[in-house]
XYZ file of C-alpha atoms in Angstrom:
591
model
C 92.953 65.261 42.678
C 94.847 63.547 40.306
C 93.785 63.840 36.662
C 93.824 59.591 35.868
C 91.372 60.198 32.856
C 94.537 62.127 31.295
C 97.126 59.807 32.405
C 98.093 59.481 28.902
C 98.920 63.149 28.175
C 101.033 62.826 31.100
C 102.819 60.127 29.591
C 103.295 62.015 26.347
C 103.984 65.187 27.937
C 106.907 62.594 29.729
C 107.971 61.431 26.607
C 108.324 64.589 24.819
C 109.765 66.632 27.226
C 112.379 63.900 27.170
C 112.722 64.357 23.952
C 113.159 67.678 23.875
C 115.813 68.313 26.469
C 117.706 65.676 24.675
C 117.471 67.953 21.235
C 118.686 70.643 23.994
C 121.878 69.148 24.581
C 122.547 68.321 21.092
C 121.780 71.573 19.997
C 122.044 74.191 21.815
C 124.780 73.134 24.972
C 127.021 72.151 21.534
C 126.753 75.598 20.779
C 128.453 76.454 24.187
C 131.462 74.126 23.893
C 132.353 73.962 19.952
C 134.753 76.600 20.415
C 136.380 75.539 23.193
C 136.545 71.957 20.973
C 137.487 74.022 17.777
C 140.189 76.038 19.502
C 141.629 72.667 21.127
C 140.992 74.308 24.341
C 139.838 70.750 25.333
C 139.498 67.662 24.087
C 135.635 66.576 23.097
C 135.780 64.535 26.473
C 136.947 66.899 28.398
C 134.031 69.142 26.606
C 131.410 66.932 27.743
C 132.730 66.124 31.169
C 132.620 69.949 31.690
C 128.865 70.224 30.083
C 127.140 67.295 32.010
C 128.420 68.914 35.236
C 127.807 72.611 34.787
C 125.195 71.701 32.991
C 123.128 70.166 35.469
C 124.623 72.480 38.210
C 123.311 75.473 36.755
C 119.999 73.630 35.377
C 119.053 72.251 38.927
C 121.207 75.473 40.769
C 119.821 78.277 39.733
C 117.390 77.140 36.703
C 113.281 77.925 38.226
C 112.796 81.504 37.614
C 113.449 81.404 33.995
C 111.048 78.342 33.386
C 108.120 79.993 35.403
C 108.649 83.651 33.113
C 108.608 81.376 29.734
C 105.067 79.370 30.586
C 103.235 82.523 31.195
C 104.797 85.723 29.304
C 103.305 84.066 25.884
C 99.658 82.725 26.864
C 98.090 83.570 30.053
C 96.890 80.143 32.103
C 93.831 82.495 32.987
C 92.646 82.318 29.326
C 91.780 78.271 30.256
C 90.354 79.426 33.853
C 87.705 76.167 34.573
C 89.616 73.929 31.783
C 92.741 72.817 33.050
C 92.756 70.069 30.936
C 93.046 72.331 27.865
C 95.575 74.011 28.819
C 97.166 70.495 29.712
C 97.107 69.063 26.431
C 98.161 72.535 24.674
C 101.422 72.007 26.616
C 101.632 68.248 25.642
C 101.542 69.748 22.089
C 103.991 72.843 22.404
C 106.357 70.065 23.407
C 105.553 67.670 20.752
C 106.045 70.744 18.126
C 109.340 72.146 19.561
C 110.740 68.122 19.818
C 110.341 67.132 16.448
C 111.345 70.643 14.749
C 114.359 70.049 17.212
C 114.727 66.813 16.072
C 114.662 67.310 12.412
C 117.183 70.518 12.719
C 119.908 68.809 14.970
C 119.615 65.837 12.338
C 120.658 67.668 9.061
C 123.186 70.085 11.253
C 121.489 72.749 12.147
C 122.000 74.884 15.330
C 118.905 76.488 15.553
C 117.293 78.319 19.024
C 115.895 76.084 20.971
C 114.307 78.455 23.249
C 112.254 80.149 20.080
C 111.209 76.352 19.256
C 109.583 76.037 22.650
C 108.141 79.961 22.122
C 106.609 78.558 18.489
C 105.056 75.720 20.180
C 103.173 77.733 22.551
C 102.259 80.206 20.166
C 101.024 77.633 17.976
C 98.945 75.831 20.397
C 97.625 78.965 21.873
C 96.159 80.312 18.251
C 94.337 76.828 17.751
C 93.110 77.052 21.163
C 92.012 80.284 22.058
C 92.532 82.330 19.080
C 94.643 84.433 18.135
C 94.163 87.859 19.402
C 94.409 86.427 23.092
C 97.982 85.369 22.306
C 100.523 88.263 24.392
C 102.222 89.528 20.672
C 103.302 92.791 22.185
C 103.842 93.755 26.021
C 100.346 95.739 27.356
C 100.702 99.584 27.741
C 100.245 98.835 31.612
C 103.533 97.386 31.407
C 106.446 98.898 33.194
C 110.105 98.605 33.354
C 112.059 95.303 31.817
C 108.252 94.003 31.190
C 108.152 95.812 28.071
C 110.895 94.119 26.150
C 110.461 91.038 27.799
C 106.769 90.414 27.491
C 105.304 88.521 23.927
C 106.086 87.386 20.922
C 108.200 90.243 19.774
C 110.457 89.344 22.518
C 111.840 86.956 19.777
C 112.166 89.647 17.036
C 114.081 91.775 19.307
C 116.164 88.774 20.359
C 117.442 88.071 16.519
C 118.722 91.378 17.038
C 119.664 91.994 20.176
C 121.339 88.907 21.353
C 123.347 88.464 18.425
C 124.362 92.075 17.942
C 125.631 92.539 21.994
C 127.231 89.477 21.995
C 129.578 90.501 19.141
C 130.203 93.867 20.822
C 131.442 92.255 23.682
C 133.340 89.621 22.614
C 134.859 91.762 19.827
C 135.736 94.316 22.567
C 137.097 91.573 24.618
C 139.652 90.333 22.004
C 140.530 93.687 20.258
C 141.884 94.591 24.073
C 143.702 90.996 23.848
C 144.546 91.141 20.486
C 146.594 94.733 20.523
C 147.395 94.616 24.401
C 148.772 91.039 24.331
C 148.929 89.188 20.823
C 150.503 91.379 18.660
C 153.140 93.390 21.584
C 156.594 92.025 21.196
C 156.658 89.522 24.250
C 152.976 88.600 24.353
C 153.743 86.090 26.535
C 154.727 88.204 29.330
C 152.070 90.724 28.362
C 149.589 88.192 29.049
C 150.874 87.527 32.836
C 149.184 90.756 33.451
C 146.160 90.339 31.922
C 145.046 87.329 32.986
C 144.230 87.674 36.367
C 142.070 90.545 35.344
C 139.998 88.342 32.762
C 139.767 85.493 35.566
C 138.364 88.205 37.637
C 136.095 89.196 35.046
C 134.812 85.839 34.569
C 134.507 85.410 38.628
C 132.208 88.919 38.563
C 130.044 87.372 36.107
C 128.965 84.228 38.065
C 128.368 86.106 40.810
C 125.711 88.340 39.096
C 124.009 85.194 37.910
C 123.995 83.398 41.559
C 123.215 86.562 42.883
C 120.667 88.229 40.356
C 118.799 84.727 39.512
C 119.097 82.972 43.052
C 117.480 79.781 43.472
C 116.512 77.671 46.504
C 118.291 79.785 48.599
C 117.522 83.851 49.056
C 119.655 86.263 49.002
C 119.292 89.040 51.210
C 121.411 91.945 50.983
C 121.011 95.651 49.900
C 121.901 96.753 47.044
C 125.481 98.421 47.995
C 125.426 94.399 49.949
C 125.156 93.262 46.468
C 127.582 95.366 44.331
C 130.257 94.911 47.581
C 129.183 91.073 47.130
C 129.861 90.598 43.598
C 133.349 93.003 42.898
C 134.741 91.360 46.183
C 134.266 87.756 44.503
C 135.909 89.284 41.042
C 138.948 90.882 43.502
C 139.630 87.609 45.203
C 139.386 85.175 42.588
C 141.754 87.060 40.613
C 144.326 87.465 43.646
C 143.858 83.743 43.777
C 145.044 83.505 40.539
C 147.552 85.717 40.443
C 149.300 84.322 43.872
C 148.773 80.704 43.101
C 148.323 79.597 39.817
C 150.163 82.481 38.019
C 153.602 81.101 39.291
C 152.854 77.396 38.214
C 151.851 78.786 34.616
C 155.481 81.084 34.906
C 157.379 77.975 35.428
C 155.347 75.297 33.122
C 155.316 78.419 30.290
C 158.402 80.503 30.505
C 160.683 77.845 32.430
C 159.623 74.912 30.911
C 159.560 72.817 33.838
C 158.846 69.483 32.035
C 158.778 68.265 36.081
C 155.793 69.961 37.335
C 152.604 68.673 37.553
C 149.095 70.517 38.048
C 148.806 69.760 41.489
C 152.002 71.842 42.492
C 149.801 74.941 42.019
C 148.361 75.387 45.924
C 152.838 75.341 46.259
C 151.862 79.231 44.629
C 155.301 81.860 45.045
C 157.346 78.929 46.376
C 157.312 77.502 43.121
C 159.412 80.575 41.871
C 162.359 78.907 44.313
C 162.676 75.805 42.029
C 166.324 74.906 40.682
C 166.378 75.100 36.928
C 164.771 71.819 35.558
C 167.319 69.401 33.646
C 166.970 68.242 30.354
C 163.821 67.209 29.451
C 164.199 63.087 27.861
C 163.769 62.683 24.631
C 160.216 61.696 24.082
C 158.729 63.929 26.194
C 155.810 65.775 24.956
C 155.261 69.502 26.173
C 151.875 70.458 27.556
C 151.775 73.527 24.580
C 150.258 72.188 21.644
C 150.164 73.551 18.199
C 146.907 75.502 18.449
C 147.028 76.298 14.495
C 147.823 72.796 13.635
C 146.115 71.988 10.024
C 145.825 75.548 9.536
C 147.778 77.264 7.227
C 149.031 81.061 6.839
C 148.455 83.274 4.294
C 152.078 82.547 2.933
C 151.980 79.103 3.134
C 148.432 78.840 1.456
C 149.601 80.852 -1.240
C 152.538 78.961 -2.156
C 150.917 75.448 -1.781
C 148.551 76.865 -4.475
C 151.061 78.234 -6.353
C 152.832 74.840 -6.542
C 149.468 73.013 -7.387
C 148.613 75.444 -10.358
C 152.223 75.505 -11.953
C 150.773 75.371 -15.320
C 148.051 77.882 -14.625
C 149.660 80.997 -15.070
C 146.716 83.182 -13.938
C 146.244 80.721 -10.448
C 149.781 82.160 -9.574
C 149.156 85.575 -10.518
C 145.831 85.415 -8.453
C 147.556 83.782 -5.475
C 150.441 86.805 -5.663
C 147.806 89.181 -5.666
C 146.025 87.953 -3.082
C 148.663 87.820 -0.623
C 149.707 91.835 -1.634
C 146.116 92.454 -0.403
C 145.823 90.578 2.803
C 144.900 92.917 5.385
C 146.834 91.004 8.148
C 150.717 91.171 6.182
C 150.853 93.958 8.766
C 149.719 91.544 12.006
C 151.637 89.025 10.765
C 155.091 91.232 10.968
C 154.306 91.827 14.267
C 154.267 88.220 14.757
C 157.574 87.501 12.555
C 159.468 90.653 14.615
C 158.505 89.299 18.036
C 159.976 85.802 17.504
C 162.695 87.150 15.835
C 163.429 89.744 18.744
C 165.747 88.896 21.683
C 163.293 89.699 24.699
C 161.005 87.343 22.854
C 163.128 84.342 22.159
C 162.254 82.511 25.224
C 158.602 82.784 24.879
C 157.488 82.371 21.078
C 159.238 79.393 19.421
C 158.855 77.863 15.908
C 155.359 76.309 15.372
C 157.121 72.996 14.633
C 158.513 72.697 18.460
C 155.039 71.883 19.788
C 153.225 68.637 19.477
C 150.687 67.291 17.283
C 148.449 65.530 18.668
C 146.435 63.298 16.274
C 143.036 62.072 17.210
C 143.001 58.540 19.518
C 140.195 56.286 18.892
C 138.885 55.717 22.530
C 136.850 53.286 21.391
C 139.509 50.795 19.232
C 139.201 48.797 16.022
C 136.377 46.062 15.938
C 137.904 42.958 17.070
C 138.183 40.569 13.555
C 136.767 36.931 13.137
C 135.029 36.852 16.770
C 131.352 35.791 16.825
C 129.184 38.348 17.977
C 128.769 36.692 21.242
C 132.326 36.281 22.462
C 133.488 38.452 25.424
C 135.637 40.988 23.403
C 132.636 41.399 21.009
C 130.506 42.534 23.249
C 132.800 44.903 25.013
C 133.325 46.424 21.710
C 129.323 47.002 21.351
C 129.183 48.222 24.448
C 132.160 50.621 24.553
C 130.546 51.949 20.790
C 127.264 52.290 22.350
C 128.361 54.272 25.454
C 131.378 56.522 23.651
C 130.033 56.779 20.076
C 129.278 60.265 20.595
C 132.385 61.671 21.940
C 134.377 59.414 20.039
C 134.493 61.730 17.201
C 137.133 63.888 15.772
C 134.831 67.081 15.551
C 138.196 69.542 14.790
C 138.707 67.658 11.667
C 134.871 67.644 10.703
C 134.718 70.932 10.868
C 136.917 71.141 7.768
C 134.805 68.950 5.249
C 133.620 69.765 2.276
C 130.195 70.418 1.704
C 127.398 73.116 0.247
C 128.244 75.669 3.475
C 131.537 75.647 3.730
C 132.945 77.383 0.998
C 136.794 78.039 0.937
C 137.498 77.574 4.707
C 141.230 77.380 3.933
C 141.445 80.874 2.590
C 139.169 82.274 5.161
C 141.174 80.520 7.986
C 144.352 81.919 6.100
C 142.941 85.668 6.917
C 143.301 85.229 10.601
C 146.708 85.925 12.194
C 148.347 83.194 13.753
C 148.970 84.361 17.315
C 151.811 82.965 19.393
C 151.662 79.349 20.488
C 152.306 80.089 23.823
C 150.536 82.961 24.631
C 147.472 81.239 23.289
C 148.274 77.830 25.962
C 147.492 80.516 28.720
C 144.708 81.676 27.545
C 143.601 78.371 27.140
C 142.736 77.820 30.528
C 140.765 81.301 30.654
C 138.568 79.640 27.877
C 137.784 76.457 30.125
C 136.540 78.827 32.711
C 134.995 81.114 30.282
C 133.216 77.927 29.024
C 132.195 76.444 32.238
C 130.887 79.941 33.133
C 128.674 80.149 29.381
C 127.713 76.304 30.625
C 126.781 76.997 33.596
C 124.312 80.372 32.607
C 123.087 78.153 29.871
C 121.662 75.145 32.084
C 120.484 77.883 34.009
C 118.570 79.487 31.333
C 117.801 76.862 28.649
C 116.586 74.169 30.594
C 113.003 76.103 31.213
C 112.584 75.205 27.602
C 111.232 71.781 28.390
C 110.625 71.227 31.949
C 108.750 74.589 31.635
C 105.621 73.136 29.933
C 106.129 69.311 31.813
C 105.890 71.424 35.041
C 102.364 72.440 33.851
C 101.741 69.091 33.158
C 102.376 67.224 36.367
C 100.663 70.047 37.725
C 97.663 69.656 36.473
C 97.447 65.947 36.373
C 98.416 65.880 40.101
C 95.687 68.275 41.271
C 93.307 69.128 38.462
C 93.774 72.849 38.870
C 96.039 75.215 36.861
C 99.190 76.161 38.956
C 100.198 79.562 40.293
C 103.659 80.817 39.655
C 104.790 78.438 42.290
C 108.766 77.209 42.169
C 109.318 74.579 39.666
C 110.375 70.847 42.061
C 113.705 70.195 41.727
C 113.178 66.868 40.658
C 111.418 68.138 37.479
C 114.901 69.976 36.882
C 117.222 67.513 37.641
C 114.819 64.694 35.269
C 115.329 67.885 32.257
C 118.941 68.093 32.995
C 119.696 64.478 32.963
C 118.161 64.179 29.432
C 120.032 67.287 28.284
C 123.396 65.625 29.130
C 122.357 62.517 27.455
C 121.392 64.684 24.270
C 125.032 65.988 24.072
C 126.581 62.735 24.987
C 125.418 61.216 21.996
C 124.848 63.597 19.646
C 126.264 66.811 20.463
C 129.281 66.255 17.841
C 126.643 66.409 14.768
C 126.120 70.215 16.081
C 129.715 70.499 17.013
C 130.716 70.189 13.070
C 128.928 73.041 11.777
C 130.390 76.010 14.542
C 134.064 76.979 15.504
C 136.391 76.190 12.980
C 133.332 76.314 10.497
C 132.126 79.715 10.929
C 135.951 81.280 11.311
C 139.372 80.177 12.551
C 139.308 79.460 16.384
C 141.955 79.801 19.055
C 142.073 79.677 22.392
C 142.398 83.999 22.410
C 139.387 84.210 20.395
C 137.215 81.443 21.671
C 137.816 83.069 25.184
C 136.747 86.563 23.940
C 133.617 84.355 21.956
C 132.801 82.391 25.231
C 132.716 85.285 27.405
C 130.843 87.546 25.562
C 128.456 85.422 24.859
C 128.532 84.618 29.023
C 127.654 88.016 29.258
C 125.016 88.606 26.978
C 123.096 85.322 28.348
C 123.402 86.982 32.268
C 121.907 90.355 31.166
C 119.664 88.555 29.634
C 119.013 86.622 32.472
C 118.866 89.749 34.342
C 115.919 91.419 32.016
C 114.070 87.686 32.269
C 114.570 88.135 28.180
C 114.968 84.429 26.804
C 117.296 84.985 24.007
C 118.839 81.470 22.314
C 122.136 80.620 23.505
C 122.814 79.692 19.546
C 122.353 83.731 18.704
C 124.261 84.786 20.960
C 127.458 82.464 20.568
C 127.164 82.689 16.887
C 127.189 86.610 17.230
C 130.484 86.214 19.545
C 131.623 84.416 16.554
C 131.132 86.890 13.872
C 132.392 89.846 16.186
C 135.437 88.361 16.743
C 135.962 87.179 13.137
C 135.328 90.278 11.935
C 138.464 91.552 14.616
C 141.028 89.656 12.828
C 141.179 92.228 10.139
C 139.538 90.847 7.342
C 135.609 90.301 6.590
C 136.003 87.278 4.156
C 138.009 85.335 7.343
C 134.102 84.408 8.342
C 132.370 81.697 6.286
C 128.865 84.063 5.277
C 127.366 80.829 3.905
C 126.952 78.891 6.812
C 126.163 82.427 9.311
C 123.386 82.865 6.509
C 122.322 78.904 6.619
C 122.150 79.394 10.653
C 120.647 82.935 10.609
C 117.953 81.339 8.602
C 116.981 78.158 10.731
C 116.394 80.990 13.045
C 113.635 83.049 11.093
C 112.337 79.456 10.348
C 112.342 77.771 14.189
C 108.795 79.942 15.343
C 106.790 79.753 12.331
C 107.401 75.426 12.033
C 106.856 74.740 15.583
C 104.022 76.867 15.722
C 102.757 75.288 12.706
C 103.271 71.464 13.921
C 102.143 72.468 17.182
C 98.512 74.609 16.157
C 97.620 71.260 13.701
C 98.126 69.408 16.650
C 95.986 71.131 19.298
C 93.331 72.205 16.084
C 93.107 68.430 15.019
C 92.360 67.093 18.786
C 89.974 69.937 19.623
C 87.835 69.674 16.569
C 87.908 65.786 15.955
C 84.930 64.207 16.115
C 83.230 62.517 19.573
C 80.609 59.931 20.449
């Protein structure tokens, strides 16, 4: 029986949940792309092309376990046994309290867990409701197996910890084996031919644990040696894929330089290595390899332009000589000089200047001048700014303003060694698969934080009862994952600014290494039903593989504090918005 005295929770719980998935994919899907952005992996378009699709793929795919875990690991629905409509509005106000914390935080910058939001709001509302010893704080002794890590509040204490701290063990482990196996051997970009079939296969392994491990609306049913045989044999032929077809296209486009061939001459695969010698490229034709270290400087080149701004301050040049006698990375960056200086290297690392730069395009165009507001190219200018205002920003550049957090991001960016142009521009396309892969876990994962409580919702307003662990409706998914990918349409960029280039110097070798071991961390997680915040664990890729380029001051501590601390913060407010909520409305007057 449908709850009509209530329609109007319903309607807020509508609103809010909106609401909320939209601060989702400002927030936290920025999170999963702002490398790939940073490193210039991928345009911002490109970005959010990538995140609406995986996105909602993974969020409609694979996304209903991890919302049923989150509504009932916190506060058991049998505490409001014969008062559904209790329970009802406490959900309305967990989702009012995680919306507007989320709101306020992706305003002023901050990436903050959006998944320990949603936690605080439950938490919150539970204390005000039924008290607070009936809220799950620690997993029962009766508990067995993964239930005892991923049961209560202290699930979100561990997961400051633990999501962070694997993430940058395995993204740190993934580029020290790229770093010293591929950047930094004399002919990286041959090195790298080997490699990367392996780290597409790696990727491929992953995303089959997830589809396998998580399901969905289909069921999976194989034994466990079915399983294991199941997921290696998708990791063994995607990476033979690779290797036969797309590894000859990247030969030719990389080492070649055919200026002729076009992305879809890959399926041509070997038969591409039987191409005559391309001619002359013309004259303004612009190569495919960008400079990925454009507006970046090197230690050398930092020190000198300082130098030559303090001429008159004898102790600036004395600091900026001593300073480059103590980088850590003179070493690294020998390796670097030797290898483009070396004959079996000449035909794969060239002079930074060779590549392109590729300033930012307005997509949306000047304002047309002197044309009343009503005229027909006036109001295809409004509409083009209302639609592509959010991805028409220049986030790469943003990322190097000046404000309270950023400190000396020059210097810091100066402490990372600048890796080979074109060995980076193949590992560029590992990051837009690594990146697809961390997009697609994440819709799977993150979008229980607000259709989690709105399925509770309808539920009870459509039958007056509190609902059983049954499977969230898909259209309840696909209404969270719309919002989401209208959250990071138009304001995704805001979170975009504070990560990649912020935190440390990004590439397309490190943000691969960042992406993917922060894919990894999010599937065992998945695995262990633990919901740790996609933020934690991308910003702990990010500080494991800053600390892996040799120096600890290349990471900017200001803003990894600032971040780390809109973490401890996130449970506490939206518990606190969301308990004066449900207190107020359960002890307000009646006549």
């Amino acid at each position: 029986m449908v709850l009509t005295q209530y329609d109007y929770l319903f309607a807020l719980g509508v609103i809010f949940a909106t609401l909320d998935a939209w601060n989702i994919g400002a927030n936290d899907v920025a999170n999963s792309w702002a490398t790939s952005v940073a490193s210039r992996s991928l345009t911002l378009m490109q970005a959010m092309i990538g995140a609406s699709i995986f996105e909602f793929g993974g969020a409609v795919g694979v996304g209903a376990r991890v919302a049923d875990t989150i509504r009932t690991k916190i506060v058991s629905p049998d505490h409001y046994e014969g008062q559904p409509a209790v329970l009802m509005l406490g959900m309305v106000c967990a989702i009012m309290g995680s919306s507007i914390w989320l709101t306020i935080a992706t305003k002023i910058g901050l990436p903050v867990s959006t998944t320990h939001s949603l936690l605080g709001g439950v938490v919150g509302m539970g204390i005000a409701s039924i008290g607070a010893e009936k809220v799950t704080w620690v997993a029962p002794s009766s508990a067995v197996g993964t239930d005892k890590i991923n049961t209560g509040v202290v699930s979100v204490f561990l997961a400051w910890i633990v999501a962070p701290g694997l993430s940058a063990f395995f993204a740190s482990a993934l580029f020290l084996s790229t770093k010293y196996g591929v950047m930094l051997r004399k002919d990286p970009v041959k090195k790298a031919f080997a490699l990367i079939p392996v780290y597409f296969g790696l990727t491929a392994v992953l995303l089959a644990m997830l589809l396998i491990w998580k399901g969905g609306s289909y069921k999976v049913d194989l034994t466990e040696g079915g399983i294991a045989g199941a997921i290696i044999g998708t990791g063994v032929a995607w990476a033979a894929l690779v290797a036969i077809f797309f590894m000859p296209w990247l030969w030719r486009v990389v080492v070649v330089e055919d200026w002729q061939l076009r992305w879809y001459h890959i399926y041509k695969g070997p038969l591409l290595l039987r191409r005559p010698e391309p001619p002359t490229p013309p004259e303004d034709f612009e190569s495919p390899i960008r400079d990925f270290y454009e507006g970046h400087l090197t230690r050398e080149e930092l020190d000198a332009q300082r130098a030559a701004e303090n001429t008159d301050d004898i102790e600036a040049a004395g600091g900026a000589e001593a300073a480059t006698t103590q980088t850590p990375t003179d070493k690294e960056a020998a390796i670097i000089a030797s290898s483009r200086d070396s004959d079996t290297a000449s035909s794969s690392a060239q002079p930074r200047a060779r590549f392109a730069k590729r300033p930012h395009k307005s997509l949306i165009g000047p304002r047309p001048e002197k044309l009343p507001w009503h005229s027909g190219a006036m109001l295809f200018w409004y509409f083009k700014r209302a639609v592509l205002h959010g991805v028409d920003q220049d986030v790469v550049s943003a990322q190097k303003e000046k404000d309270m957090f950023s400190g000396d991001l020059e210097d810091a960016h100066a402490r990372a060694t600048h890796f080979d142009n074109k060995a980076e521009f193949m590992y560029s396309f590992l990051q837009v698969m690594t990146a697809a892969t961390a997009s697609f876990t994440h819709g799977a994962n993150d979008i229980s934080n607000a259709i989690g409580p709105f399925a509770t919702i309808y539920e009870i307003w459509r039958s007056g009862e509190i609902p059983s662990k049954a499977p969230v409706p898909t259209w309840i998914l696909a209404f969270g994952a719309g919002a989401l990918v209208i959250g990071l349409w138009t304001y995704g960029y805001n979170i975009m600014r504070n990560l990649g280039n912020k935190l440390t110097l990004n590439s397309p070798s490190r943000g691969f290494s960042m992406e993917l071991g922060s894919a990894i961390t999010i599937i065992v997680a998945t695995r262990l039903k633990l919901p740790v915040s996609t933020t934690q664990c991308i910003t702990g890729a990010i500080v494991g593989v800053g600390l892996c380029n040799g120096d600890w001051r290349a990471l900017n501590w200001r803003m990894i504090a600032w971040i780390y601390g809109g973490w401890i913060f996130t449970l506490p407010i939206a518990g606190l918005i969301s308990g004066i909520l449900m207190a107020v409305i359960l002890n307000a007057p009646r006549w």
